[in-house]
Tab-separated table of C-alpha atoms and ligand atoms in Angstrom:
chain	number	residue	atom	x	y	z
A	1410	MET	CA	-38.601	20.778	112.093
A	1411	ILE	CA	-36.754	24.063	112.860
A	1412	GLU	CA	-34.236	24.685	110.097
A	1413	ALA	CA	-31.448	26.734	111.599
A	1414	PHE	CA	-30.215	28.317	114.938
A	1415	GLU	CA	-28.229	31.313	115.969
A	1416	THR	CA	-26.109	29.555	118.736
A	1417	LEU	CA	-24.972	26.251	119.973
A	1418	GLU	CA	-27.004	27.004	123.152
A	1419	GLU	CA	-30.123	27.169	121.123
A	1420	VAL	CA	-29.393	23.948	119.403
A	1421	MET	CA	-28.830	22.248	122.773
A	1422	LEU	CA	-32.077	23.686	124.042
A	1423	HIS	CA	-33.818	22.251	120.969
A	1424	ALA	CA	-32.154	18.949	121.709
A	1425	THR	CA	-33.355	19.096	125.321
A	1426	LEU	CA	-36.952	19.696	124.198
A	1427	LEU	CA	-36.690	16.760	121.905
A	1428	ALA	CA	-35.369	14.707	124.824
A	1429	GLY	CA	-38.469	15.655	126.815
A	1430	ARG	CA	-40.634	13.716	124.474
A	1431	GLY	CA	-39.169	10.573	125.855
A	1432	GLN	CA	-40.027	11.246	129.430
A	1433	GLY	CA	-42.254	8.553	130.796
A	1434	HIS	CA	-41.123	6.111	128.155
A	1435	VAL	CA	-37.489	5.793	128.600
A	1436	GLU	CA	-36.930	5.429	132.406
A	1437	PRO	CA	-34.834	4.173	134.027
A	1438	ASN	CA	-32.726	5.458	131.168
A	1439	PRO	CA	-32.117	9.229	130.864
A	1440	ALA	CA	-34.141	11.300	128.420
A	1441	VAL	CA	-31.680	12.170	125.541
A	1442	GLY	CA	-32.077	14.470	122.470
A	1443	ALA	CA	-29.590	15.038	119.561
A	1444	VAL	CA	-29.359	17.353	116.594
A	1445	VAL	CA	-26.803	17.191	113.775
A	1446	VAL	CA	-25.945	20.688	112.415
A	1447	ASP	CA	-23.668	22.159	109.817
A	1448	ASP	CA	-21.187	24.932	110.358
A	1449	ARG	CA	-23.965	27.536	109.959
A	1450	LEU	CA	-26.024	25.642	112.543
A	1451	ARG	CA	-28.502	24.434	109.959
A	1452	VAL	CA	-30.277	21.216	110.968
A	1453	LEU	CA	-29.252	18.086	108.998
A	1454	GLY	CA	-30.956	15.543	111.346
A	1455	GLU	CA	-32.520	15.118	114.767
A	1456	GLY	CA	-33.652	12.419	117.026
A	1457	TRP	CA	-34.450	11.447	120.546
A	1458	HIS	CA	-34.439	8.392	122.714
A	1459	ARG	CA	-38.146	7.308	122.326
A	1460	VAL	CA	-38.443	4.107	124.490
A	1461	PHE	CA	-36.484	2.032	126.884
A	1462	GLY	CA	-34.482	-0.411	124.910
A	1463	GLY	CA	-34.953	1.538	121.628
A	1464	ALA	CA	-32.480	3.449	119.449
A	1465	HIS	CA	-30.497	6.066	121.193
A	1466	ALA	CA	-30.899	9.734	120.201
A	1467	GLU	CA	-27.448	10.108	118.620
A	1468	VAL	CA	-28.158	7.114	116.289
A	1469	GLU	CA	-31.484	8.495	115.321
A	1470	ALA	CA	-30.184	11.934	114.531
A	1471	LEU	CA	-27.138	10.521	112.627
A	1472	GLU	CA	-29.329	8.270	110.589
A	1473	ALA	CA	-31.648	11.223	109.720
A	1474	ALA	CA	-28.539	13.224	108.643
A	1475	GLY	CA	-27.056	10.377	106.587
A	1476	GLU	CA	-24.074	11.256	104.475
A	1477	SER	CA	-24.414	14.906	105.333
A	1478	ALA	CA	-23.286	14.159	108.827
A	1479	ARG	CA	-19.676	13.820	107.617
A	1480	GLY	CA	-17.671	16.819	108.761
A	1481	ALA	CA	-20.752	18.181	110.716
A	1482	THR	CA	-21.431	18.787	114.431
A	1483	LEU	CA	-23.443	16.508	116.629
A	1484	VAL	CA	-25.153	18.244	119.514
A	1485	VAL	CA	-26.351	15.784	122.155
A	1486	THR	CA	-27.723	16.386	125.667
A	1487	LEU	CA	-25.824	13.497	127.255
A	1488	GLU	CA	-22.389	11.995	126.787
A	1489	PRO	CA	-22.692	9.186	124.125
A	1490	CYS	CA	-22.547	5.697	125.581
A	1491	HIS	CA	-19.476	3.546	124.941
A	1492	HIS	CA	-20.867	0.184	126.269
A	1493	HIS	CA	-23.076	-2.646	124.884
A	1494	GLY	CA	-26.366	-2.202	126.636
A	1495	GLN	CA	-29.726	-2.865	124.990
A	1496	THR	CA	-28.209	-1.314	121.807
A	1497	PRO	CA	-24.656	-1.138	120.434
A	1498	PRO	CA	-22.196	1.709	121.678
A	1499	CYS	CA	-23.239	5.173	120.323
A	1500	THR	CA	-19.558	6.028	120.044
A	1501	ASP	CA	-19.261	3.468	117.221
A	1502	ALA	CA	-22.112	5.210	115.375
A	1503	VAL	CA	-20.582	8.672	116.049
A	1504	LEU	CA	-17.205	7.624	114.631
A	1505	ALA	CA	-18.628	5.828	111.649
A	1506	SER	CA	-20.787	8.918	110.752
A	1507	GLY	CA	-17.524	11.040	110.261
A	1508	VAL	CA	-18.818	14.048	112.357
A	1509	ARG	CA	-16.074	16.520	113.132
A	1510	ARG	CA	-17.287	17.782	116.432
A	1511	VAL	CA	-19.512	16.569	119.284
A	1512	VAL	CA	-21.051	19.104	121.645
A	1513	VAL	CA	-22.314	17.547	124.789
A	1514	GLY	CA	-24.697	18.916	127.573
A	1515	ILE	CA	-23.677	16.757	130.540
A	1516	GLU	CA	-21.557	13.842	131.213
A	1517	ASP	CA	-23.278	10.586	131.949
A	1518	PRO	CA	-22.872	9.965	135.710
A	1519	SER	CA	-23.784	6.235	135.414
A	1520	PRO	CA	-21.039	3.907	136.756
A	1521	HIS	CA	-20.794	2.177	133.340
A	1522	ALA	CA	-20.104	5.467	131.603
A	1523	ASP	CA	-17.189	6.987	133.622
A	1524	GLY	CA	-16.438	9.645	131.076
A	1525	GLY	CA	-15.333	6.827	128.667
A	1526	GLY	CA	-17.562	7.966	125.771
A	1527	LEU	CA	-15.795	11.347	125.539
A	1528	SER	CA	-12.320	9.822	125.861
A	1529	ILE	CA	-13.045	7.516	122.979
A	1530	LEU	CA	-14.170	10.356	120.768
A	1531	ARG	CA	-11.282	12.572	121.694
A	1532	ALA	CA	-8.718	9.711	121.057
A	1533	ALA	CA	-10.297	9.239	117.572
A	1534	GLY	CA	-9.606	13.020	116.696
A	1535	VAL	CA	-13.247	14.233	117.287
A	1536	GLU	CA	-13.339	17.729	118.767
A	1537	VAL	CA	-15.436	17.500	122.016
A	1538	GLU	CA	-17.074	20.417	123.814
A	1539	ILE	CA	-18.861	19.730	127.195
A	1540	GLY	CA	-21.274	21.807	129.295
A	1541	VAL	CA	-23.241	23.705	126.671
A	1542	GLY	CA	-26.820	24.319	127.903
A	1543	ALA	CA	-26.137	22.023	130.914
A	1544	GLU	CA	-28.571	23.620	133.254
A	1545	ALA	CA	-31.641	22.858	131.169
A	1546	VAL	CA	-30.410	19.240	130.508
A	1547	GLU	CA	-29.784	18.673	134.284
A	1548	ARG	CA	-33.315	20.037	135.055
A	1549	LEU	CA	-34.921	17.732	132.558
A	1550	ASN	CA	-33.051	14.756	133.882
A	1551	ALA	CA	-33.214	15.540	137.597
A	1552	PRO	CA	-34.927	12.244	138.428
A	1553	PHE	CA	-32.344	10.205	136.580
A	1554	LEU	CA	-29.442	12.120	138.040
A	1555	HIS	CA	-31.059	11.787	141.519
A	1556	LEU	CA	-31.474	8.047	141.192
A	1557	VAL	CA	-27.897	7.538	139.938
A	1558	GLY	CA	-26.622	9.836	142.669
A	1559	THR	CA	-28.551	8.709	145.687
A	1560	GLY	CA	-29.952	5.180	144.805
A	1561	ARG	CA	-33.439	6.591	145.495
A	1562	PRO	CA	-36.262	7.748	143.108
A	1563	TRP	CA	-37.286	11.373	142.657
A	1564	ILE	CA	-40.242	12.049	144.998
A	1565	HIS	CA	-43.160	13.958	143.500
A	1566	ALA	CA	-45.623	15.135	146.110
A	1567	LYS	CA	-49.131	16.089	144.844
A	1568	TRP	CA	-52.025	17.591	146.633
A	1569	ALA	CA	-55.201	19.438	145.873
A	1570	MET	CA	-56.102	22.239	148.401
A	1571	THR	CA	-58.662	24.890	148.931
A	1572	LEU	CA	-57.749	28.502	149.213
A	1573	ASP	CA	-57.514	28.080	152.946
A	1574	GLY	CA	-54.973	25.195	152.539
A	1575	ARG	CA	-57.326	22.341	153.364
A	1576	ILE	CA	-57.129	18.929	151.634
A	1577	ALA	CA	-60.430	17.694	153.070
A	1578	ALA	CA	-63.471	18.979	155.097
A	1579	ALA	CA	-63.507	18.366	158.824
A	1580	GLY	CA	-65.235	14.933	158.427
A	1581	GLY	CA	-62.516	13.823	155.996
A	1582	HIS	CA	-64.550	14.245	152.797
A	1583	SER	CA	-62.364	15.493	149.904
A	1584	GLN	CA	-64.024	14.623	146.605
A	1585	TRP	CA	-63.565	16.640	144.662
A	1586	ILE	CA	-61.589	19.711	145.758
A	1587	SER	CA	-60.001	20.267	142.434
A	1588	SER	CA	-61.503	20.628	138.929
A	1589	GLU	CA	-61.982	17.875	136.325
A	1590	ASP	CA	-59.072	19.472	134.258
A	1591	SER	CA	-56.770	19.359	137.302
A	1592	ARG	CA	-57.636	15.744	137.856
A	1593	ARG	CA	-56.928	14.874	134.235
A	1594	LEU	CA	-53.380	16.301	134.780
A	1595	VAL	CA	-52.963	14.086	137.793
A	1596	HIS	CA	-53.971	11.051	135.700
A	1597	GLU	CA	-51.238	12.117	133.172
A	1598	LEU	CA	-48.750	12.325	135.987
A	1599	ARG	CA	-49.674	8.904	137.326
A	1600	GLY	CA	-49.087	7.578	133.699
A	1601	ARG	CA	-45.470	8.406	133.612
A	1602	VAL	CA	-44.270	7.518	137.157
A	1603	ASP	CA	-43.169	4.109	138.507
A	1604	ALA	CA	-45.271	4.218	141.570
A	1605	VAL	CA	-48.210	6.101	143.195
A	1606	VAL	CA	-48.011	6.128	147.065
A	1607	VAL	CA	-50.615	6.863	149.597
A	1608	GLY	CA	-51.151	6.483	153.340
A	1609	ILE	CA	-53.767	4.024	154.651
A	1610	GLY	CA	-55.724	7.074	156.056
A	1611	THR	CA	-56.489	8.098	152.447
A	1612	VAL	CA	-57.460	4.530	151.431
A	1613	LEU	CA	-59.897	4.199	154.326
A	1614	ALA	CA	-61.311	7.723	153.728
A	1615	ASP	CA	-61.642	7.576	149.861
A	1616	ASP	CA	-61.236	4.044	148.611
A	1617	PRO	CA	-59.284	5.335	145.616
A	1618	LEU	CA	-58.285	3.445	142.549
A	1619	LEU	CA	-55.088	5.418	141.896
A	1620	THR	CA	-54.764	4.123	138.281
A	1621	ALA	CA	-54.014	6.459	135.269
A	1622	ARG	CA	-57.175	6.928	133.256
A	1623	PRO	CA	-56.675	6.854	130.305
A	1624	PRO	CA	-53.382	4.735	130.728
A	1625	GLY	CA	-50.084	6.562	130.087
A	1626	PRO	CA	-46.718	5.085	128.874
A	1627	ARG	CA	-45.974	3.392	132.231
A	1628	ILE	CA	-48.105	1.440	134.700
A	1629	ALA	CA	-47.380	2.652	138.266
A	1630	THR	CA	-47.459	0.274	141.119
A	1631	ARG	CA	-49.977	1.458	143.756
A	1632	VAL	CA	-48.264	1.456	147.089
A	1633	VAL	CA	-50.047	1.727	150.403
A	1634	LEU	CA	-48.221	2.688	153.555
A	1635	ASP	CA	-50.063	0.630	156.170
A	1636	THR	CA	-48.124	-0.352	159.201
A	1637	ASN	CA	-50.824	-2.797	160.442
A	1638	ALA	CA	-52.219	-4.076	157.243
A	1639	ARG	CA	-55.599	-2.437	157.638
A	1640	LEU	CA	-56.140	-2.440	153.844
A	1641	GLY	CA	-59.478	-4.008	153.228
A	1642	LEU	CA	-59.977	-6.962	151.036
A	1643	ASP	CA	-62.931	-5.358	149.467
A	1644	SER	CA	-61.176	-2.080	148.652
A	1645	GLN	CA	-60.970	-0.955	144.981
A	1646	LEU	CA	-57.177	-1.357	145.267
A	1647	VAL	CA	-57.289	-5.031	146.238
A	1648	ARG	CA	-60.136	-5.831	143.893
A	1649	THR	CA	-58.068	-4.554	140.929
A	1650	ALA	CA	-54.687	-5.864	142.098
A	1651	GLY	CA	-54.769	-8.541	139.259
A	1652	GLU	CA	-54.951	-5.866	136.645
A	1653	VAL	CA	-52.681	-3.086	138.064
A	1654	PRO	CA	-49.990	-3.933	140.703
A	1655	VAL	CA	-50.584	-3.067	144.414
A	1656	MET	CA	-47.928	-3.150	147.111
A	1657	LEU	CA	-48.645	-3.125	150.750
A	1658	ALA	CA	-45.902	-1.726	152.837
A	1659	CYS	CA	-46.492	-3.013	156.381
A	1660	SER	CA	-44.499	-3.779	159.428
A	1661	GLU	CA	-42.991	-7.190	160.503
A	1662	THR	CA	-45.558	-7.173	163.335
A	1663	ALA	CA	-48.701	-6.852	161.187
A	1664	ASP	CA	-51.291	-9.470	161.629
A	1665	THR	CA	-49.993	-12.598	159.659
A	1666	GLU	CA	-53.491	-13.861	158.651
A	1667	ARG	CA	-54.492	-10.426	157.314
A	1668	VAL	CA	-51.202	-10.166	155.344
A	1669	ALA	CA	-51.629	-13.663	153.900
A	1670	ALA	CA	-55.194	-12.941	152.734
A	1671	LEU	CA	-54.045	-9.738	150.972
A	1672	ALA	CA	-51.154	-11.591	149.351
A	1673	ALA	CA	-53.523	-14.371	148.305
A	1674	ALA	CA	-55.692	-11.565	146.639
A	1675	GLY	CA	-52.713	-10.542	144.476
A	1676	VAL	CA	-51.141	-7.749	146.668
A	1677	ASP	CA	-47.384	-7.654	146.746
A	1678	VAL	CA	-46.426	-7.525	150.428
A	1679	ALA	CA	-43.272	-5.647	151.430
A	1680	ARG	CA	-42.834	-6.054	155.243
A	1681	GLY	CA	-40.079	-3.834	156.744
A	1682	CYS	CA	-38.672	-2.480	159.802
A	1683	PRO	CA	-40.550	0.600	161.163
A	1684	ASP	CA	-39.021	4.122	161.479
A	1685	ASP	CA	-38.477	5.731	164.878
A	1686	THR	CA	-42.140	6.610	165.120
A	1687	GLY	CA	-43.211	3.016	164.628
A	1688	ARG	CA	-44.591	3.525	161.031
A	1689	ILE	CA	-43.290	2.649	157.672
A	1690	ASP	CA	-39.692	3.709	157.093
A	1691	ILE	CA	-40.351	5.686	153.973
A	1692	ARG	CA	-36.617	6.384	153.507
A	1693	GLY	CA	-35.871	2.656	153.510
A	1694	LEU	CA	-38.729	1.896	151.225
A	1695	MET	CA	-37.434	4.461	148.674
A	1696	GLY	CA	-34.105	2.619	148.800
A	1697	GLU	CA	-35.994	-0.548	147.894
A	1698	PHE	CA	-37.678	1.308	145.012
A	1699	GLY	CA	-34.261	2.511	143.890
A	1700	LEU	CA	-32.987	-1.095	143.677
A	1701	ARG	CA	-35.915	-1.665	141.305
A	1702	ARG	CA	-34.625	1.209	139.402
A	1703	TRP	CA	-37.837	3.035	139.865
A	1704	THR	CA	-37.034	6.719	138.865
A	1705	ASN	CA	-40.175	8.787	139.647
A	1706	VAL	CA	-42.515	8.155	142.568
A	1707	LEU	CA	-45.745	10.141	142.945
A	1708	VAL	CA	-46.917	10.507	146.571
A	1709	GLU	CA	-50.548	11.537	146.626
A	1710	GLY	CA	-51.003	12.074	150.357
A	1711	GLY	CA	-52.728	12.304	152.647
A	1712	SER	CA	-51.727	14.929	155.105
A	1713	GLU	CA	-49.673	12.691	157.552
A	1714	VAL	CA	-47.647	11.070	154.745
A	1715	LEU	CA	-46.906	14.384	153.157
A	1716	GLY	CA	-45.976	15.596	156.695
A	1717	THR	CA	-43.409	12.831	157.030
A	1718	LEU	CA	-41.939	13.735	153.661
A	1719	ALA	CA	-41.846	17.382	154.434
A	1720	ASP	CA	-40.278	16.765	157.915
A	1721	GLY	CA	-37.505	14.638	156.271
A	1722	ARG	CA	-37.099	17.199	153.425
A	1723	TRP	CA	-37.589	14.408	151.014
A	1724	ILE	CA	-39.938	16.109	148.546
A	1725	ASP	CA	-38.020	16.704	145.357
A	1726	GLU	CA	-41.022	18.171	143.348
A	1727	ALA	CA	-44.345	19.435	144.356
A	1728	HIS	CA	-47.467	19.559	142.259
A	1729	VAL	CA	-50.113	21.633	144.031
A	1730	PHE	CA	-53.653	22.351	142.859
A	1731	LEU	CA	-55.193	25.348	144.381
A	1732	ALA	CA	-58.895	25.422	144.006
A	1733	PRO	CA	-61.016	28.546	144.477
A	1734	LYS	CA	-62.895	27.140	147.507
A	1735	LEU	CA	-63.127	27.871	151.153
A	1736	VAL	CA	-63.820	24.940	153.543
A	1737	GLY	CA	-62.766	26.445	156.883
A	1738	GLY	CA	-63.100	24.638	160.174
A	1739	ARG	CA	-60.219	24.025	162.667
A	1740	ALA	CA	-60.549	20.312	162.305
A	1741	ALA	CA	-60.206	20.356	158.524
A	1742	LEU	CA	-56.977	18.726	157.467
A	1743	GLY	CA	-54.085	21.018	156.263
A	1744	ALA	CA	-52.238	19.810	153.250
A	1745	VAL	CA	-49.092	18.900	155.020
A	1746	GLY	CA	-49.133	17.413	158.620
A	1747	GLY	CA	-46.170	15.984	160.506
A	1748	GLU	CA	-44.129	17.792	163.066
A	1749	GLY	CA	-43.465	20.857	160.921
A	1750	LEU	CA	-41.063	23.612	161.893
A	1751	SER	CA	-41.225	26.445	164.368
A	1752	ARG	CA	-39.458	29.202	162.640
A	1753	ILE	CA	-39.959	30.479	159.095
A	1754	PRO	CA	-36.258	30.821	158.272
A	1755	GLU	CA	-35.932	27.030	158.840
A	1756	VAL	CA	-38.682	25.989	156.426
A	1757	ALA	CA	-37.855	24.070	153.226
A	1758	ASP	CA	-37.968	26.202	150.129
A	1759	LEU	CA	-39.283	24.984	146.771
A	1760	ALA	CA	-38.298	26.912	143.634
A	1761	CYS	CA	-41.333	27.550	141.455
A	1762	VAL	CA	-40.867	26.163	137.843
A	1763	GLU	CA	-44.378	26.415	136.568
A	1764	THR	CA	-47.647	28.076	137.360
A	1765	ARG	CA	-50.693	27.964	135.172
A	1766	ARG	CA	-54.378	28.067	135.303
A	1767	VAL	CA	-56.085	24.611	134.873
A	1768	GLY	CA	-59.871	24.914	134.617
A	1769	ASP	CA	-60.858	26.992	137.592
A	1770	ASP	CA	-57.719	25.950	139.598
A	1771	VAL	CA	-54.118	27.214	139.694
A	1772	TYR	CA	-51.597	24.538	139.149
A	1773	TRP	CA	-48.164	25.266	140.895
A	1774	ARG	CA	-45.099	23.172	140.385
A	1775	GLY	CA	-41.895	23.593	142.183
A	1776	VAL	CA	-38.663	21.674	142.787
A	1777	ARG	CA	-36.219	21.355	145.661
A	1778	SER	CA	-34.243	24.636	145.667
A	1779	ARG	CA	-30.424	24.524	144.873
A	1780	LEU	CA	-29.620	25.026	148.559
A	1781	GLU	CA	-31.675	21.959	149.442
A	1782	GLU	CA	-30.109	19.941	146.608
A	1783	SER	CA	-26.706	20.063	148.123
A	1784	SER	CA	-28.135	18.404	151.342
A	1785	ASP	CA	-28.029	14.571	151.668
A	1786	CYS	CA	-31.534	14.145	150.079
B	2287	NAP	N1	-57.019	16.887	148.562
B	2287	NAP	C1	-56.096	15.907	148.417
B	2287	NAP	O1	-55.142	16.128	147.547
B	2287	NAP	C2	-56.042	14.688	149.243
B	2287	NAP	C3	-55.146	13.694	148.827
B	2287	NAP	C4	-55.070	12.486	149.531
B	2287	NAP	C5	-55.808	12.467	150.823
B	2287	NAP	N2	-56.708	13.419	151.060
B	2287	NAP	C6	-57.559	13.346	152.251
B	2287	NAP	O2	-56.655	13.231	153.370
B	2287	NAP	C7	-57.265	12.465	154.384
B	2287	NAP	C8	-56.348	11.376	154.721
B	2287	NAP	O3	-55.126	11.895	155.261
B	2287	NAP	P1	-54.469	11.463	156.620
B	2287	NAP	O4	-53.414	12.436	156.952
B	2287	NAP	O5	-55.549	11.229	157.602
B	2287	NAP	O6	-53.936	10.009	156.223
B	2287	NAP	P2	-52.796	9.454	155.297
B	2287	NAP	O7	-51.644	10.488	155.270
B	2287	NAP	O8	-53.377	9.129	153.931
B	2287	NAP	O9	-52.387	8.239	156.020
B	2287	NAP	C9	-51.726	8.245	157.286
B	2287	NAP	C10	-51.411	6.884	157.806
B	2287	NAP	O10	-50.557	6.257	157.048
B	2287	NAP	C11	-49.805	5.328	157.840
B	2287	NAP	N3	-48.382	5.492	157.701
B	2287	NAP	C12	-47.500	4.483	157.596
B	2287	NAP	N4	-46.281	5.021	157.536
B	2287	NAP	C13	-46.336	6.293	157.617
B	2287	NAP	C14	-45.352	7.250	157.653
B	2287	NAP	N5	-43.978	7.054	157.649
B	2287	NAP	N6	-45.683	8.591	157.676
B	2287	NAP	C15	-47.079	8.890	157.828
B	2287	NAP	N7	-48.081	7.935	157.826
B	2287	NAP	C16	-47.701	6.648	157.711
B	2287	NAP	C17	-50.178	5.639	159.280
B	2287	NAP	O11	-51.232	4.668	159.681
B	2287	NAP	P3	-50.689	3.346	160.368
B	2287	NAP	O12	-49.925	3.810	161.575
B	2287	NAP	O13	-51.860	2.496	160.657
B	2287	NAP	O14	-49.870	2.675	159.393
B	2287	NAP	C18	-50.881	6.972	159.189
B	2287	NAP	O15	-51.885	7.245	160.198
B	2287	NAP	C19	-58.554	12.011	153.816
B	2287	NAP	O16	-59.595	12.768	154.298
B	2287	NAP	C20	-58.357	12.187	152.380
B	2287	NAP	O17	-59.704	12.388	151.737
B	2287	NAP	C21	-56.809	14.520	150.330
């Protein structure tokens, strides 16, 4: 444990790092971290929200600090809750601890919060400071804030491509473009999202399993966008539907017998209205996912599905694996299909947040840039 900090911003950054440990475990709750410090910013206790339904970060940190919390400062990434949810209100624990000051990263935008936690603390004479280190807290909780703000999950798009931007050779063969280390990272990603989505083109070409191996903290539902229910009964997805959930998103007009057979094999069928191209309305589907409080959705391709996302400007975060290979060939699929844009100034920007070498590949991660965030997405 770090023992002392120079500034409150540093304490908040530490609380944010603690909060990050809960990612994948706490959703649809936000990831929250808390640190109790004395007047010289020496750490008296710390904690984080570890698992959905478990103790909140403030309670953990205050318990760790014990009696020394009296007269101290609680630094917490998110406004303390004041409602009875899975656990009692954190404001009760904060007041009972006798802390003199509470420093908060961001307010809780959830409808049940409504700034009430801060008002209760202020009314009880606790000094409240808000907005310290807010940018890092917002970045960490972007999927949670997005779900609360839009009713839709945060869309991660992932693809592995060659140096010439291809995700498959001309005949459709794509295994494996990326290294084993990169694929391990993809499995980690799958293990902390609520759904893994692919188009039927990918299923027909690759017969993927799409599970996290080894399993992570969450079990993602495997979703196939398949207007006409072409998903094979003998596919790996259907054969394992009893172990890890599979959802077929198909149209109202898909063959009833095929759909019934897939449902009988354990596939969850979501029939919906098509979009204006006659295919699955991804935007509508994301709204359905939001109602289930799915916070993170990983879309793994292929090119057409990623193209639809890019055309709609619905990619919130991209995970790109660049492999040191050249495949060439005009017919080889590019990473992102769809309509595309005709002029470079119109293209969607993603702000790079991470680049690193993974095995022989380069891993690039970027998020929707601030300009894009202000759009309706
Ligand atoms: N390297 C990688 O990271 C990677 C990852 C995945 C796939 N791949 C490769 O990519 C290839 C498959 O890509 P693909 O472009 O042919 O197929 P795809 O994107 O996997 O699937 C496209 C199909 O999905 C269905 N779909 C339903 N709703 C859609 C919507 N709103 N937008 C787009 N598609 C929708 C459509 O078929 P219906 O009209 O019949 O519904 C469409 O033809 C394979 O060769 C695979 O190996 C590579």
